[in-house]
mmCIF file with all atom_site columns, C-alpha atoms in Angstrom:
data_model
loop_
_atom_site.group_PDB
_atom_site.id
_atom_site.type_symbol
_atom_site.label_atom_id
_atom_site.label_alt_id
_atom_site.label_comp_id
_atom_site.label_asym_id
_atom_site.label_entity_id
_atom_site.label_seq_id
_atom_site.pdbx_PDB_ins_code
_atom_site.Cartn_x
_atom_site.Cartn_y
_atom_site.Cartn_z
_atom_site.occupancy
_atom_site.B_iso_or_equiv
_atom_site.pdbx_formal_charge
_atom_site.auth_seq_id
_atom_site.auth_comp_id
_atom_site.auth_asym_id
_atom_site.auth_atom_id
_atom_site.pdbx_PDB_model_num
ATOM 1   C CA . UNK W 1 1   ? 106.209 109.837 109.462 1.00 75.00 ? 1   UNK W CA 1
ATOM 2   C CA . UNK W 1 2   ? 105.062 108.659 106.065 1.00 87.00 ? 2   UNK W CA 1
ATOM 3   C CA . UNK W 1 3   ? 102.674 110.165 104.212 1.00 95.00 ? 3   UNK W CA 1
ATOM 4   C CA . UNK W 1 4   ? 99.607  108.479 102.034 1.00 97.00 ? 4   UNK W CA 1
ATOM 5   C CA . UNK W 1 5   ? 98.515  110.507 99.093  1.00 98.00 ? 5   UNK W CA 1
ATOM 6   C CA . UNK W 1 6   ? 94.805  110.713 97.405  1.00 98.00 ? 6   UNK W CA 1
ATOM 7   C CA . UNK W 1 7   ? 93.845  113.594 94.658  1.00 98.00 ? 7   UNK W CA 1
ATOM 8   C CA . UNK W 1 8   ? 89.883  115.009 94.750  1.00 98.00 ? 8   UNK W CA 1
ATOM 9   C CA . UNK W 1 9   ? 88.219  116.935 92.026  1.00 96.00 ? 9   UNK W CA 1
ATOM 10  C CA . UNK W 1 10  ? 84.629  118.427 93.036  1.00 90.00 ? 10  UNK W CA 1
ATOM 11  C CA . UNK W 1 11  ? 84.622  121.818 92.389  1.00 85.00 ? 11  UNK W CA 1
ATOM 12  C CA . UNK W 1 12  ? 86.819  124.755 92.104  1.00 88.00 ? 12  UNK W CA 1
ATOM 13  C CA . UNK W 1 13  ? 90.162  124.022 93.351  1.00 91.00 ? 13  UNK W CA 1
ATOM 14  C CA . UNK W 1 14  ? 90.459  127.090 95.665  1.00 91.00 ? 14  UNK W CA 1
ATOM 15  C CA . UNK W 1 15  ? 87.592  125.618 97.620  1.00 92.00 ? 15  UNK W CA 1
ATOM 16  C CA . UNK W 1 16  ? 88.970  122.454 97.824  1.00 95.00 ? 16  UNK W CA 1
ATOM 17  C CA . UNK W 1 17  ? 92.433  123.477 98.347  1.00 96.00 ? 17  UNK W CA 1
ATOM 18  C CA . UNK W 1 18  ? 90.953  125.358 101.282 1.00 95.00 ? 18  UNK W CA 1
ATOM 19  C CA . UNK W 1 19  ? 88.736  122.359 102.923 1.00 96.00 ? 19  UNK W CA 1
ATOM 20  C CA . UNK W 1 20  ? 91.663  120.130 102.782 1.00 97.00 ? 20  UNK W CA 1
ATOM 21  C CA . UNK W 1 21  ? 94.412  122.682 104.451 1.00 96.00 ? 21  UNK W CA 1
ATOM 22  C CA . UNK W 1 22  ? 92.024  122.983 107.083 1.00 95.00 ? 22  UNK W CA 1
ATOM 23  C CA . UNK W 1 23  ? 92.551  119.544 108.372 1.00 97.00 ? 23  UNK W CA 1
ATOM 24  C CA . UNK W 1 24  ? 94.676  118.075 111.121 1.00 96.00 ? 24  UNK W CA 1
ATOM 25  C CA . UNK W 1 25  ? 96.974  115.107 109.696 1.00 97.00 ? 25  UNK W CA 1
ATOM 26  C CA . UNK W 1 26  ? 96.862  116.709 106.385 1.00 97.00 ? 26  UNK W CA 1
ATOM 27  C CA . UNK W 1 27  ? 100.411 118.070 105.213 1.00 96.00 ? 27  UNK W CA 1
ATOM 28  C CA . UNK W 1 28  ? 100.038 119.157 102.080 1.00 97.00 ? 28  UNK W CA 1
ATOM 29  C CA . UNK W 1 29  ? 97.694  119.911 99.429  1.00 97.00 ? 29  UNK W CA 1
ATOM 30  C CA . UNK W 1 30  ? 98.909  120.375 96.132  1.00 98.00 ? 30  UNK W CA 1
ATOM 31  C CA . UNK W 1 31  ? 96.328  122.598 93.922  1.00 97.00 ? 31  UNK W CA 1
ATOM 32  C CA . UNK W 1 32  ? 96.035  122.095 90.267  1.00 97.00 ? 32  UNK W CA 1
ATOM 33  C CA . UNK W 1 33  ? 94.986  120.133 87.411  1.00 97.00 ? 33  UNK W CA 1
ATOM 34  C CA . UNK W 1 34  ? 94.874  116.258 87.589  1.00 97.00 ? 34  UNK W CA 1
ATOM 35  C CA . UNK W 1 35  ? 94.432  113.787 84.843  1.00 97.00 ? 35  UNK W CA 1
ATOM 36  C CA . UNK W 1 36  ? 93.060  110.110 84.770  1.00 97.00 ? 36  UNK W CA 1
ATOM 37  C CA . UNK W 1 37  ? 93.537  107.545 82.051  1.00 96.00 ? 37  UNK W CA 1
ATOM 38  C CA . UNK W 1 38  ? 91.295  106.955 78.653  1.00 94.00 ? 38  UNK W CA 1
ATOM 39  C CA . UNK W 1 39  ? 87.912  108.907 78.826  1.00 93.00 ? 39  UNK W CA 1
ATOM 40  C CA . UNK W 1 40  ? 88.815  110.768 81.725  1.00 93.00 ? 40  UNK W CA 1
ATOM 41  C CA . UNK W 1 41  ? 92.798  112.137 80.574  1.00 95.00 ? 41  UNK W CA 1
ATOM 42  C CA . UNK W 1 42  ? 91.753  115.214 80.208  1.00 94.00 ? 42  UNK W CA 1
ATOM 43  C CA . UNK W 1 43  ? 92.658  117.487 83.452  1.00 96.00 ? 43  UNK W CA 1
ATOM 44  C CA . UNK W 1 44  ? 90.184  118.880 85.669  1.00 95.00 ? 44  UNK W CA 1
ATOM 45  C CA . UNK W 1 45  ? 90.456  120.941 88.585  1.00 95.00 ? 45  UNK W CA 1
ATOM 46  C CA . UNK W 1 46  ? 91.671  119.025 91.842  1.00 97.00 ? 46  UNK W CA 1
ATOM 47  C CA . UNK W 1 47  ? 94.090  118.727 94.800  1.00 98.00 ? 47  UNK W CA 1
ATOM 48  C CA . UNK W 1 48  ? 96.277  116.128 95.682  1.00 98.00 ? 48  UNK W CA 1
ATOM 49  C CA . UNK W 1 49  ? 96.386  115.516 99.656  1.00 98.00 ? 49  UNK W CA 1
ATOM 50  C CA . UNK W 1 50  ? 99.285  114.303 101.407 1.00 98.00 ? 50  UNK W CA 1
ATOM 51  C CA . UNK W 1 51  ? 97.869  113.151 104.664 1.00 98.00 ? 51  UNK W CA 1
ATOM 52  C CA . UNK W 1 52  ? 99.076  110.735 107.842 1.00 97.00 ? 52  UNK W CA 1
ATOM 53  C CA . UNK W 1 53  ? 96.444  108.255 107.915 1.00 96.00 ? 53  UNK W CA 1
ATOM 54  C CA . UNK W 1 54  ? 97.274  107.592 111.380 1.00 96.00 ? 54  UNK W CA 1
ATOM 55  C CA . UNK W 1 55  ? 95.845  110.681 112.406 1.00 96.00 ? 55  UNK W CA 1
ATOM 56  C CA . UNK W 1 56  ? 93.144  111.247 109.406 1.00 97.00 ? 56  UNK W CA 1
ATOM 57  C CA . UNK W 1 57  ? 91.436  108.332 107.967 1.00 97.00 ? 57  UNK W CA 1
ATOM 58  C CA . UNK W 1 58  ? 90.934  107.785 103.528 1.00 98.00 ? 58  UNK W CA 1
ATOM 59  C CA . UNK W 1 59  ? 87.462  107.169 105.108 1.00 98.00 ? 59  UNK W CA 1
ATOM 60  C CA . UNK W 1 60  ? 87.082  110.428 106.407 1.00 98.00 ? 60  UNK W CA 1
ATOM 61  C CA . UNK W 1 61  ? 88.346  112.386 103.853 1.00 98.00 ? 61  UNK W CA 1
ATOM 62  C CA . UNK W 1 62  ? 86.207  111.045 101.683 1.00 98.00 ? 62  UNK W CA 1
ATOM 63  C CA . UNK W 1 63  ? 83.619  111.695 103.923 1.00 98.00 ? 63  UNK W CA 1
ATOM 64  C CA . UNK W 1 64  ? 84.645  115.726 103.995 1.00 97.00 ? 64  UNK W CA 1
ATOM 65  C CA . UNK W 1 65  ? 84.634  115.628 100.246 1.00 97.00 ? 65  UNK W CA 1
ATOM 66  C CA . UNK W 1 66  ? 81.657  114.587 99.939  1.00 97.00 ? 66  UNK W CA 1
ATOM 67  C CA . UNK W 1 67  ? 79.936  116.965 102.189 1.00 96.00 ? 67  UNK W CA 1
ATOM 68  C CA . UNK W 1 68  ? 81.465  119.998 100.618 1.00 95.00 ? 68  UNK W CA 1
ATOM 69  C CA . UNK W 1 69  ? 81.048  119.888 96.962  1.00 94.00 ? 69  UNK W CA 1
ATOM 70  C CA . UNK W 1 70  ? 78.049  118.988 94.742  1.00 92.00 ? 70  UNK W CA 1
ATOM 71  C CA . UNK W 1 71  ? 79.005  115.301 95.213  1.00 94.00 ? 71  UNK W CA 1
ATOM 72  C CA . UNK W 1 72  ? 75.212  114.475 93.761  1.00 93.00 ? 72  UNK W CA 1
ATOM 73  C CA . UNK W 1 73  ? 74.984  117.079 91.502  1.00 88.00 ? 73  UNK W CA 1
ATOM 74  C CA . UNK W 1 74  ? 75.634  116.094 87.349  1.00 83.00 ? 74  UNK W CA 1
ATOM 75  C CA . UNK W 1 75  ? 75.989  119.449 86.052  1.00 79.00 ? 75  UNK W CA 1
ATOM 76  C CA . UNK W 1 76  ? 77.075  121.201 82.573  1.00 81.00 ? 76  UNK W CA 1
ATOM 77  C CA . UNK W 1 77  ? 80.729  121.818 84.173  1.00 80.00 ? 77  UNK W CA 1
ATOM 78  C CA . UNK W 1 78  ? 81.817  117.899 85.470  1.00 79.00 ? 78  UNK W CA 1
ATOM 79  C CA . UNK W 1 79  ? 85.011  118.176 82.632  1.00 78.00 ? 79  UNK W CA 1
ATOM 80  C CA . UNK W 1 80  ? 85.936  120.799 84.459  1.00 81.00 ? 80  UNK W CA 1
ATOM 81  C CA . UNK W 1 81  ? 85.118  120.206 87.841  1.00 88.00 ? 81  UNK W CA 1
ATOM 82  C CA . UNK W 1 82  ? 85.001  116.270 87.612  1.00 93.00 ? 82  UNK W CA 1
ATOM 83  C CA . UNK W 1 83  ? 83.640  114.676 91.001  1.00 95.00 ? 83  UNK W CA 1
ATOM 84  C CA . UNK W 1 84  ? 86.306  112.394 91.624  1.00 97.00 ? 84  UNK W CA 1
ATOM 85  C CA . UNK W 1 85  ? 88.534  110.734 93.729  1.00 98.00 ? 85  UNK W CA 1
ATOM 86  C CA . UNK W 1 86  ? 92.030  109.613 92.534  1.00 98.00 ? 86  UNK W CA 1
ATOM 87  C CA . UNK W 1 87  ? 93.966  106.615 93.749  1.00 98.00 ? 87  UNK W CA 1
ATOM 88  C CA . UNK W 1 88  ? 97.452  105.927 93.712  1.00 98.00 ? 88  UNK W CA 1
ATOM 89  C CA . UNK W 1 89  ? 97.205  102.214 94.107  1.00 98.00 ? 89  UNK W CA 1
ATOM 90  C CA . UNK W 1 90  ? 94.925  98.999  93.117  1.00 97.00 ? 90  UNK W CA 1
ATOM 91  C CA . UNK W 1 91  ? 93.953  98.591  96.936  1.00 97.00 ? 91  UNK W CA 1
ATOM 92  C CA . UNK W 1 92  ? 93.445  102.796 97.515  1.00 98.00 ? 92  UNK W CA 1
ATOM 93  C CA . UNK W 1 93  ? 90.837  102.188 94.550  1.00 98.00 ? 93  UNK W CA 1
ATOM 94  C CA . UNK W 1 94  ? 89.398  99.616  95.767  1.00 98.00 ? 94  UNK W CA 1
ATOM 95  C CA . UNK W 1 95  ? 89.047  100.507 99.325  1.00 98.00 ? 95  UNK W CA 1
ATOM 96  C CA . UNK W 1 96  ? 87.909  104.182 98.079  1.00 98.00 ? 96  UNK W CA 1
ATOM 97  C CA . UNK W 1 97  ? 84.799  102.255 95.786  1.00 98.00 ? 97  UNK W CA 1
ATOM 98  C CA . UNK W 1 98  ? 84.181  100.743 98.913  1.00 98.00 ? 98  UNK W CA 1
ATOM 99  C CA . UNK W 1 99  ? 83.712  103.813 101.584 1.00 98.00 ? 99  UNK W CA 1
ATOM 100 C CA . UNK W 1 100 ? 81.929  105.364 98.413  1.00 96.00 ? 100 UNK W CA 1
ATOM 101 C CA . UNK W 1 101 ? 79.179  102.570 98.347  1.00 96.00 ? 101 UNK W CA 1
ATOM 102 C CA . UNK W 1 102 ? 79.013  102.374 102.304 1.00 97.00 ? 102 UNK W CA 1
ATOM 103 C CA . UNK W 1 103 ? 78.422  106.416 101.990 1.00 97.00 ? 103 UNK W CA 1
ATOM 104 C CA . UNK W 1 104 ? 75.555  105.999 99.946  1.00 96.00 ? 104 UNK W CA 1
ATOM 105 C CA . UNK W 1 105 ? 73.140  105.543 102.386 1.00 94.00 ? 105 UNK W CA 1
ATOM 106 C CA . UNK W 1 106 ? 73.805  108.923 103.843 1.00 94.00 ? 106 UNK W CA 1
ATOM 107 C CA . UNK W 1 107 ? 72.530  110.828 100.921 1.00 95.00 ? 107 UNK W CA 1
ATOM 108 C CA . UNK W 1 108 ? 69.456  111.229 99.282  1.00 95.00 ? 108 UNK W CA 1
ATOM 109 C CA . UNK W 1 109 ? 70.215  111.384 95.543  1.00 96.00 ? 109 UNK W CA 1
ATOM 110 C CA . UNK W 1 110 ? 73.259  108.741 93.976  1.00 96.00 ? 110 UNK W CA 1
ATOM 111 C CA . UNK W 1 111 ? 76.518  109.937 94.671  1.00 97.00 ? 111 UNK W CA 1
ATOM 112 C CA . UNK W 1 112 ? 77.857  110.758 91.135  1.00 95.00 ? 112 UNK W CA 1
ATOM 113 C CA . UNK W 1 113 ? 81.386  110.806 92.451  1.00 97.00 ? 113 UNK W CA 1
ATOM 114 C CA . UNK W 1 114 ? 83.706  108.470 90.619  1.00 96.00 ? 114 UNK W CA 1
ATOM 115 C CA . UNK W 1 115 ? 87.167  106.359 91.845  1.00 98.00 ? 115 UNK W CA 1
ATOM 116 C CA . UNK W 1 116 ? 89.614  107.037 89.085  1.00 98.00 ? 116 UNK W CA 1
ATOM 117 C CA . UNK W 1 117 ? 93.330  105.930 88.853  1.00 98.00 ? 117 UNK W CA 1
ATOM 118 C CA . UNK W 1 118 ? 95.430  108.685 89.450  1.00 98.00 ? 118 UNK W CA 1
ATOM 119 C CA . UNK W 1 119 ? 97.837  109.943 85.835  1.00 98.00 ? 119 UNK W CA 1
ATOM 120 C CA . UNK W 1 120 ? 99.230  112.986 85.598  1.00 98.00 ? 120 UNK W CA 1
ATOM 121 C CA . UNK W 1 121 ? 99.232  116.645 87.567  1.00 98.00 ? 121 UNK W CA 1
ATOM 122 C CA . UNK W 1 122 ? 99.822  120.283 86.340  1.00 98.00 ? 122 UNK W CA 1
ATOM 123 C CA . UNK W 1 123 ? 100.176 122.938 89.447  1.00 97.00 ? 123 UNK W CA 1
ATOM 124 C CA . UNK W 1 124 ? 98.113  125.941 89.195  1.00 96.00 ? 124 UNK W CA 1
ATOM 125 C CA . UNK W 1 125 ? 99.558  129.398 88.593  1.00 94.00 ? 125 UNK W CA 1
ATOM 126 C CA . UNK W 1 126 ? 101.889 130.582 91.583  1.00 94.00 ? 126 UNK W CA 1
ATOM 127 C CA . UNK W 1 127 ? 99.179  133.522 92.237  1.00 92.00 ? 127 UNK W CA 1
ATOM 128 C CA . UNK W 1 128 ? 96.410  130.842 93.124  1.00 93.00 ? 128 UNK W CA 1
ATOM 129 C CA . UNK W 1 129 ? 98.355  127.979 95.297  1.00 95.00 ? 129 UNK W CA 1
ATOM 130 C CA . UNK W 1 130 ? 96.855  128.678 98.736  1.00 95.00 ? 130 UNK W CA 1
ATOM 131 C CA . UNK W 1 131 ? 94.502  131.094 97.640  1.00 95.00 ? 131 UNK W CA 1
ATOM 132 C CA . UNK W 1 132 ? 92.341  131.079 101.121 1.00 95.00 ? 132 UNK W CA 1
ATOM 133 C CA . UNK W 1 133 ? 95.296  131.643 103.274 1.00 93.00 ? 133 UNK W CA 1
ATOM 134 C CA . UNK W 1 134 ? 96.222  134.273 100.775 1.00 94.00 ? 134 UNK W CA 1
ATOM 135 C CA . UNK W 1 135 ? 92.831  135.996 100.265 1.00 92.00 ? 135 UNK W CA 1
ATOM 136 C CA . UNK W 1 136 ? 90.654  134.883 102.762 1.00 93.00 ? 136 UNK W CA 1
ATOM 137 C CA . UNK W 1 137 ? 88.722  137.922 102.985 1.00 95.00 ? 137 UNK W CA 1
ATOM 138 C CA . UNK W 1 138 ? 88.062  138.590 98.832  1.00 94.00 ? 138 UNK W CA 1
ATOM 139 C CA . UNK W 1 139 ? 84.140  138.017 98.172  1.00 94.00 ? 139 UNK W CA 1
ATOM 140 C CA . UNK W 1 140 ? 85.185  134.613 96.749  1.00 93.00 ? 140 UNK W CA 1
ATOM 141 C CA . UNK W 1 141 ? 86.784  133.052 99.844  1.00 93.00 ? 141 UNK W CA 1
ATOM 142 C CA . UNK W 1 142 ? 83.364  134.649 102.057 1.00 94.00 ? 142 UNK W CA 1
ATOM 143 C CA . UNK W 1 143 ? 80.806  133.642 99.380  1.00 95.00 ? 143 UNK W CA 1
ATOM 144 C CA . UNK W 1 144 ? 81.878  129.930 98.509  1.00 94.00 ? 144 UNK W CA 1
ATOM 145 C CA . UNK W 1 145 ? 84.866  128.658 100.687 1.00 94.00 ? 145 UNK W CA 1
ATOM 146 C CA . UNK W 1 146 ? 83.463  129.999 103.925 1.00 95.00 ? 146 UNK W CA 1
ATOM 147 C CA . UNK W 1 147 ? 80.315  128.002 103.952 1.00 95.00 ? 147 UNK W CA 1
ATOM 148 C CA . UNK W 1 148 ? 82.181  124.831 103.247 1.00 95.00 ? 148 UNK W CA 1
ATOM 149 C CA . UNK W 1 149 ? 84.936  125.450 105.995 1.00 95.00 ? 149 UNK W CA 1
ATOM 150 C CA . UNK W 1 150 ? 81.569  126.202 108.214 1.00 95.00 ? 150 UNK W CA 1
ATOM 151 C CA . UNK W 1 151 ? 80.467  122.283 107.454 1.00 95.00 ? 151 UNK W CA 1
ATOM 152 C CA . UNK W 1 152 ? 84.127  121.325 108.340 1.00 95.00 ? 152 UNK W CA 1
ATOM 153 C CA . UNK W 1 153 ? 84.080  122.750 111.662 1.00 95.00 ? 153 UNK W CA 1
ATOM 154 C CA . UNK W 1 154 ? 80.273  121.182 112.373 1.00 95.00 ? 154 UNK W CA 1
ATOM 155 C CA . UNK W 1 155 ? 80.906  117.819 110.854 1.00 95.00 ? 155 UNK W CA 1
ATOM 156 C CA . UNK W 1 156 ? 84.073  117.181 111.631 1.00 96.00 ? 156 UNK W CA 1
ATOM 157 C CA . UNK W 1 157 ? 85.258  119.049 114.620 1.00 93.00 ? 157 UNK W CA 1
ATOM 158 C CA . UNK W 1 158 ? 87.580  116.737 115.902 1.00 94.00 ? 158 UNK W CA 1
ATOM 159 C CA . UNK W 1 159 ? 89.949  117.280 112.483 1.00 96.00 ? 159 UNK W CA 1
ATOM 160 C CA . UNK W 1 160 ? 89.644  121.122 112.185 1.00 94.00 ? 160 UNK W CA 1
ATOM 161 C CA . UNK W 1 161 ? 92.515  123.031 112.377 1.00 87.00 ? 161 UNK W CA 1
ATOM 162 C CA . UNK W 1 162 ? 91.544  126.132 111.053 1.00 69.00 ? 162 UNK W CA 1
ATOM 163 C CA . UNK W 1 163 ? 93.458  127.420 107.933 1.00 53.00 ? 163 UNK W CA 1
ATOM 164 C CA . UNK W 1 164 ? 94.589  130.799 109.642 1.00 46.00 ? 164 UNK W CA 1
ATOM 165 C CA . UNK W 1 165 ? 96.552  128.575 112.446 1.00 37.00 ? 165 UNK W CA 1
ATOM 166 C CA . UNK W 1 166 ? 98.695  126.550 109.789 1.00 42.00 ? 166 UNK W CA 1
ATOM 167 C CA . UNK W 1 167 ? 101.267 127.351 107.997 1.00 40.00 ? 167 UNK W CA 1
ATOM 168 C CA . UNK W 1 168 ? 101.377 127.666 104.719 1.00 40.00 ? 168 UNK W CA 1
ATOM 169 C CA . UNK W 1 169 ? 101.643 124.747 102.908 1.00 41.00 ? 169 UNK W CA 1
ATOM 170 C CA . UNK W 1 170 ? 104.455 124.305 99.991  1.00 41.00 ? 170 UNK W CA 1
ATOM 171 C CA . UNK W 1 171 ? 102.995 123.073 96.280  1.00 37.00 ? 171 UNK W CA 1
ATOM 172 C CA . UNK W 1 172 ? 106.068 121.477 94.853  1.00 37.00 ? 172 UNK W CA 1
ATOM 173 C CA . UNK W 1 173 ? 106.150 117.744 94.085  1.00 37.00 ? 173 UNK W CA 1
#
């Protein structure tokens, strides 16, 4: 089966990392450091999803990213934790501007999440690749990733697949 990739940068990559493994039809989440083109080259903490859209739609990941990071929230850290969604092709762009207008609606402040073209990727340090299934009782993993796996499994119950009950997921290109 062929796979479709997308990277997302919200907030800390752990957390992210962690949302994303925790999906069915997602394969693979590679946790680093992703870079866009011109004003946005520099890296910033993201993932880069390998999914089967026949099982999870663009739509609803973007949907899950949204919900669990500060998606309307312009804070002093965005170069690091840039809220962001990078495409690997013209018509993922434009169909990920798209779901992010249509998405909108559902939130009360603007979305400050941007559609970037995807560039480059650096992997994280070995010691932090699948750092929930690793850790997932360290006060980190309770305090921040815990919460957001919570919204998962209310929101989107139909694509959980809890990260304890996967495997865990390779990080190399």
């Amino acid at each position: 089966m062929e796979l479709t990739k997308v990277a997302f940068g919200g907030g800390c990559h752990w957390c992210t990392e962690a949302v994303f493994q925790s999906l069915k039809g997602v394969e693979k989440v590679e946790q680093g450091f992703v870079a866009s083109v011109a004003e946005n080259s520099s890296f910033s903490e993201a993932v880069i999803v390998h999914f089967q859209a026949e099982i999870i739609a663009l739509k609803t990941l973007i949907e899950v990213h949204l919900l669990t990071h500060k998606s309307t929230s312009n804070h002093s850290m965005r170069k690091k934790y840039r809220s962001a969604i990078y495409t690997f092709s013209h018509s993922q762009e434009q169909e990920a501007m798209g779901l992010l207008a249509g998405f909108q609606e559902q939130f009360n402040n603007k979305i400050i999440t941007q559609v970037y073209p995807f560039s480059e990727f650096k992997a994280s340090e070995e010691a932090f690749q699948n750092y929930y299934l690793k850790n997932p009782a360290k006060p980190f993993c309770t305090q921040f990733i815990n919460p957001k796996l919570e919204v998962i499994k209310r929101e989107f119950s139909d694509y959980v697949s809890l990260p304890s009950t996967k495997q865990s997921h390779e990080t190399k290109n």
